[in-house]
């Protein structure tokens, strides 16, 4: 009887926890670069979006990184390490020494 009660408890706990794992944490940073350019980066565990001052938005997927986090679409690469970031396009650095202008805004999104 105790085994059945424990099993029911585990099932109830799993059902209660499942929605929590479906929530994604979205961090939004605004970066200002040494060249004068600025961009916004929305970073999640499984994707990132870069929005340029021109309004153009690029969606990126995570790639392996020894340090910090990298996201790419095969053409554009975003590298973020703490409050610093850079962007390269077609293997050419286009935005370097970009620094977050404030602490990131974090929002939980339900999926």
PDB file of C-alpha atoms in Angstrom:
ATOM      1  CA  UNK A   1       0.000   0.000   0.000  1.00  0.00           C
ATOM      2  CA  UNK A   2       2.873   2.366   0.798  1.00  0.00           C
ATOM      3  CA  UNK A   3       4.379   1.692  -2.624  1.00  0.00           C
ATOM      4  CA  UNK A   4       1.135   2.731  -4.330  1.00  0.00           C
ATOM      5  CA  UNK A   5       0.892   5.924  -2.268  1.00  0.00           C
ATOM      6  CA  UNK A   6       4.508   6.770  -2.983  1.00  0.00           C
ATOM      7  CA  UNK A   7       3.976   6.126  -6.706  1.00  0.00           C
ATOM      8  CA  UNK A   8       0.943   8.417  -6.718  1.00  0.00           C
ATOM      9  CA  UNK A   9       2.982  11.069  -4.917  1.00  0.00           C
ATOM     10  CA  UNK A  10       5.760  10.821  -7.527  1.00  0.00           C
ATOM     11  CA  UNK A  11       3.308  11.075 -10.432  1.00  0.00           C
ATOM     12  CA  UNK A  12       1.646  14.117  -8.846  1.00  0.00           C
ATOM     13  CA  UNK A  13       5.035  15.739  -8.260  1.00  0.00           C
ATOM     14  CA  UNK A  14       6.135  15.096 -11.859  1.00  0.00           C
ATOM     15  CA  UNK A  15       2.925  16.625 -13.218  1.00  0.00           C
ATOM     16  CA  UNK A  16       3.402  19.688 -11.003  1.00  0.00           C
ATOM     17  CA  UNK A  17       7.040  20.181 -12.036  1.00  0.00           C
ATOM     18  CA  UNK A  18       6.563  19.658 -15.799  1.00  0.00           C
ATOM     19  CA  UNK A  19       5.260  23.180 -16.528  1.00  0.00           C
ATOM     20  CA  UNK A  20       8.224  24.711 -14.704  1.00  0.00           C
ATOM     21  CA  UNK A  21      10.713  23.106 -17.067  1.00  0.00           C
ATOM     22  CA  UNK A  22       8.721  24.386 -20.047  1.00  0.00           C
ATOM     23  CA  UNK A  23       9.368  27.997 -19.036  1.00  0.00           C
ATOM     24  CA  UNK A  24      12.266  29.596 -20.843  1.00  0.00           C
ATOM     25  CA  UNK A  25      14.343  32.353 -19.297  1.00  0.00           C
ATOM     26  CA  UNK A  26      14.835  35.191 -21.787  1.00  0.00           C
ATOM     27  CA  UNK A  27      17.609  37.664 -21.022  1.00  0.00           C
ATOM     28  CA  UNK A  28      17.585  40.922 -22.967  1.00  0.00           C
ATOM     29  CA  UNK A  29      20.794  42.955 -23.241  1.00  0.00           C
ATOM     30  CA  UNK A  30      21.462  46.279 -24.958  1.00  0.00           C
ATOM     31  CA  UNK A  31      25.076  46.444 -26.155  1.00  0.00           C
ATOM     32  CA  UNK A  32      27.028  49.571 -27.111  1.00  0.00           C
ATOM     33  CA  UNK A  33      30.128  48.941 -29.240  1.00  0.00           C
ATOM     34  CA  UNK A  34      33.412  50.855 -29.478  1.00  0.00           C
ATOM     35  CA  UNK A  35      32.653  51.774 -33.121  1.00  0.00           C
ATOM     36  CA  UNK A  36      29.474  53.551 -32.008  1.00  0.00           C
ATOM     37  CA  UNK A  37      27.100  50.795 -33.134  1.00  0.00           C
ATOM     38  CA  UNK A  38      24.498  49.347 -30.780  1.00  0.00           C
ATOM     39  CA  UNK A  39      22.338  46.227 -30.821  1.00  0.00           C
ATOM     40  CA  UNK A  40      19.906  44.343 -28.617  1.00  0.00           C
ATOM     41  CA  UNK A  41      20.352  40.639 -27.885  1.00  0.00           C
ATOM     42  CA  UNK A  42      17.604  38.383 -26.542  1.00  0.00           C
ATOM     43  CA  UNK A  43      19.233  35.232 -25.231  1.00  0.00           C
ATOM     44  CA  UNK A  44      17.563  31.976 -24.269  1.00  0.00           C
ATOM     45  CA  UNK A  45      19.009  28.531 -23.616  1.00  0.00           C
ATOM     46  CA  UNK A  46      18.224  27.262 -27.113  1.00  0.00           C
ATOM     47  CA  UNK A  47      18.294  30.421 -29.254  1.00  0.00           C
ATOM     48  CA  UNK A  48      19.236  34.082 -29.494  1.00  0.00           C
ATOM     49  CA  UNK A  49      17.938  37.035 -31.473  1.00  0.00           C
ATOM     50  CA  UNK A  50      19.996  40.062 -32.417  1.00  0.00           C
ATOM     51  CA  UNK A  51      18.139  43.262 -33.249  1.00  0.00           C
ATOM     52  CA  UNK A  52      20.227  45.944 -34.925  1.00  0.00           C
ATOM     53  CA  UNK A  53      19.539  49.693 -34.666  1.00  0.00           C
ATOM     54  CA  UNK A  54      18.316  49.500 -38.295  1.00  0.00           C
ATOM     55  CA  UNK A  55      15.490  47.227 -37.117  1.00  0.00           C
ATOM     56  CA  UNK A  56      16.902  44.103 -38.790  1.00  0.00           C
ATOM     57  CA  UNK A  57      16.556  40.996 -36.598  1.00  0.00           C
ATOM     58  CA  UNK A  58      18.637  37.817 -36.942  1.00  0.00           C
ATOM     59  CA  UNK A  59      17.711  34.513 -35.268  1.00  0.00           C
ATOM     60  CA  UNK A  60      20.627  32.370 -34.074  1.00  0.00           C
ATOM     61  CA  UNK A  61      21.109  28.904 -32.593  1.00  0.00           C
ATOM     62  CA  UNK A  62      23.639  27.893 -29.910  1.00  0.00           C
ATOM     63  CA  UNK A  63      27.032  26.516 -30.950  1.00  0.00           C
ATOM     64  CA  UNK A  64      29.855  25.013 -28.883  1.00  0.00           C
ATOM     65  CA  UNK A  65      31.910  27.476 -26.890  1.00  0.00           C
ATOM     66  CA  UNK A  66      34.758  26.926 -24.445  1.00  0.00           C
ATOM     67  CA  UNK A  67      34.003  30.182 -22.683  1.00  0.00           C
ATOM     68  CA  UNK A  68      30.928  32.391 -22.733  1.00  0.00           C
ATOM     69  CA  UNK A  69      28.070  31.625 -25.108  1.00  0.00           C
ATOM     70  CA  UNK A  70      28.021  31.555 -28.900  1.00  0.00           C
ATOM     71  CA  UNK A  71      25.069  31.595 -31.279  1.00  0.00           C
ATOM     72  CA  UNK A  72      25.147  31.342 -35.075  1.00  0.00           C
ATOM     73  CA  UNK A  73      23.029  30.922 -38.185  1.00  0.00           C
ATOM     74  CA  UNK A  74      26.012  29.882 -40.327  1.00  0.00           C
ATOM     75  CA  UNK A  75      26.637  33.473 -41.427  1.00  0.00           C
ATOM     76  CA  UNK A  76      26.327  35.633 -38.304  1.00  0.00           C
ATOM     77  CA  UNK A  77      28.059  34.701 -35.036  1.00  0.00           C
ATOM     78  CA  UNK A  78      27.184  36.310 -31.703  1.00  0.00           C
ATOM     79  CA  UNK A  79      29.602  35.763 -28.825  1.00  0.00           C
ATOM     80  CA  UNK A  80      28.592  36.834 -25.307  1.00  0.00           C
ATOM     81  CA  UNK A  81      30.802  36.521 -22.246  1.00  0.00           C
ATOM     82  CA  UNK A  82      29.434  38.251 -19.171  1.00  0.00           C
ATOM     83  CA  UNK A  83      28.724  41.865 -20.109  1.00  0.00           C
ATOM     84  CA  UNK A  84      30.887  41.846 -23.263  1.00  0.00           C
ATOM     85  CA  UNK A  85      29.873  40.734 -26.755  1.00  0.00           C
ATOM     86  CA  UNK A  86      31.003  40.786 -30.357  1.00  0.00           C
ATOM     87  CA  UNK A  87      29.459  39.934 -33.718  1.00  0.00           C
ATOM     88  CA  UNK A  88      31.107  38.591 -36.824  1.00  0.00           C
ATOM     89  CA  UNK A  89      29.486  38.190 -40.228  1.00  0.00           C
ATOM     90  CA  UNK A  90      31.041  35.858 -42.817  1.00  0.00           C
ATOM     91  CA  UNK A  91      34.101  35.460 -40.546  1.00  0.00           C
ATOM     92  CA  UNK A  92      34.680  39.236 -40.416  1.00  0.00           C
ATOM     93  CA  UNK A  93      34.402  41.074 -37.092  1.00  0.00           C
ATOM     94  CA  UNK A  94      31.784  43.778 -37.556  1.00  0.00           C
ATOM     95  CA  UNK A  95      31.078  44.731 -33.934  1.00  0.00           C
ATOM     96  CA  UNK A  96      33.827  44.410 -31.331  1.00  0.00           C
ATOM     97  CA  UNK A  97      34.210  45.435 -27.726  1.00  0.00           C
ATOM     98  CA  UNK A  98      30.482  45.768 -27.182  1.00  0.00           C
ATOM     99  CA  UNK A  99      29.419  46.193 -23.570  1.00  0.00           C
ATOM    100  CA  UNK A 100      26.015  45.736 -21.944  1.00  0.00           C
ATOM    101  CA  UNK A 101      24.601  49.112 -20.951  1.00  0.00           C
ATOM    102  CA  UNK A 102      22.679  47.782 -17.939  1.00  0.00           C
ATOM    103  CA  UNK A 103      21.911  44.527 -16.183  1.00  0.00           C
ATOM    104  CA  UNK A 104      19.970  42.176 -18.444  1.00  0.00           C
ATOM    105  CA  UNK A 105      16.211  42.102 -18.239  1.00  0.00           C
ATOM    106  CA  UNK A 106      15.076  38.538 -17.484  1.00  0.00           C
ATOM    107  CA  UNK A 107      11.594  37.327 -18.375  1.00  0.00           C
ATOM    108  CA  UNK A 108      10.090  33.843 -18.019  1.00  0.00           C
ATOM    109  CA  UNK A 109       8.222  32.723 -21.119  1.00  0.00           C
ATOM    110  CA  UNK A 110       5.838  29.781 -21.037  1.00  0.00           C
ATOM    111  CA  UNK A 111       6.277  27.429 -23.936  1.00  0.00           C
TER     112      UNK A 111
END
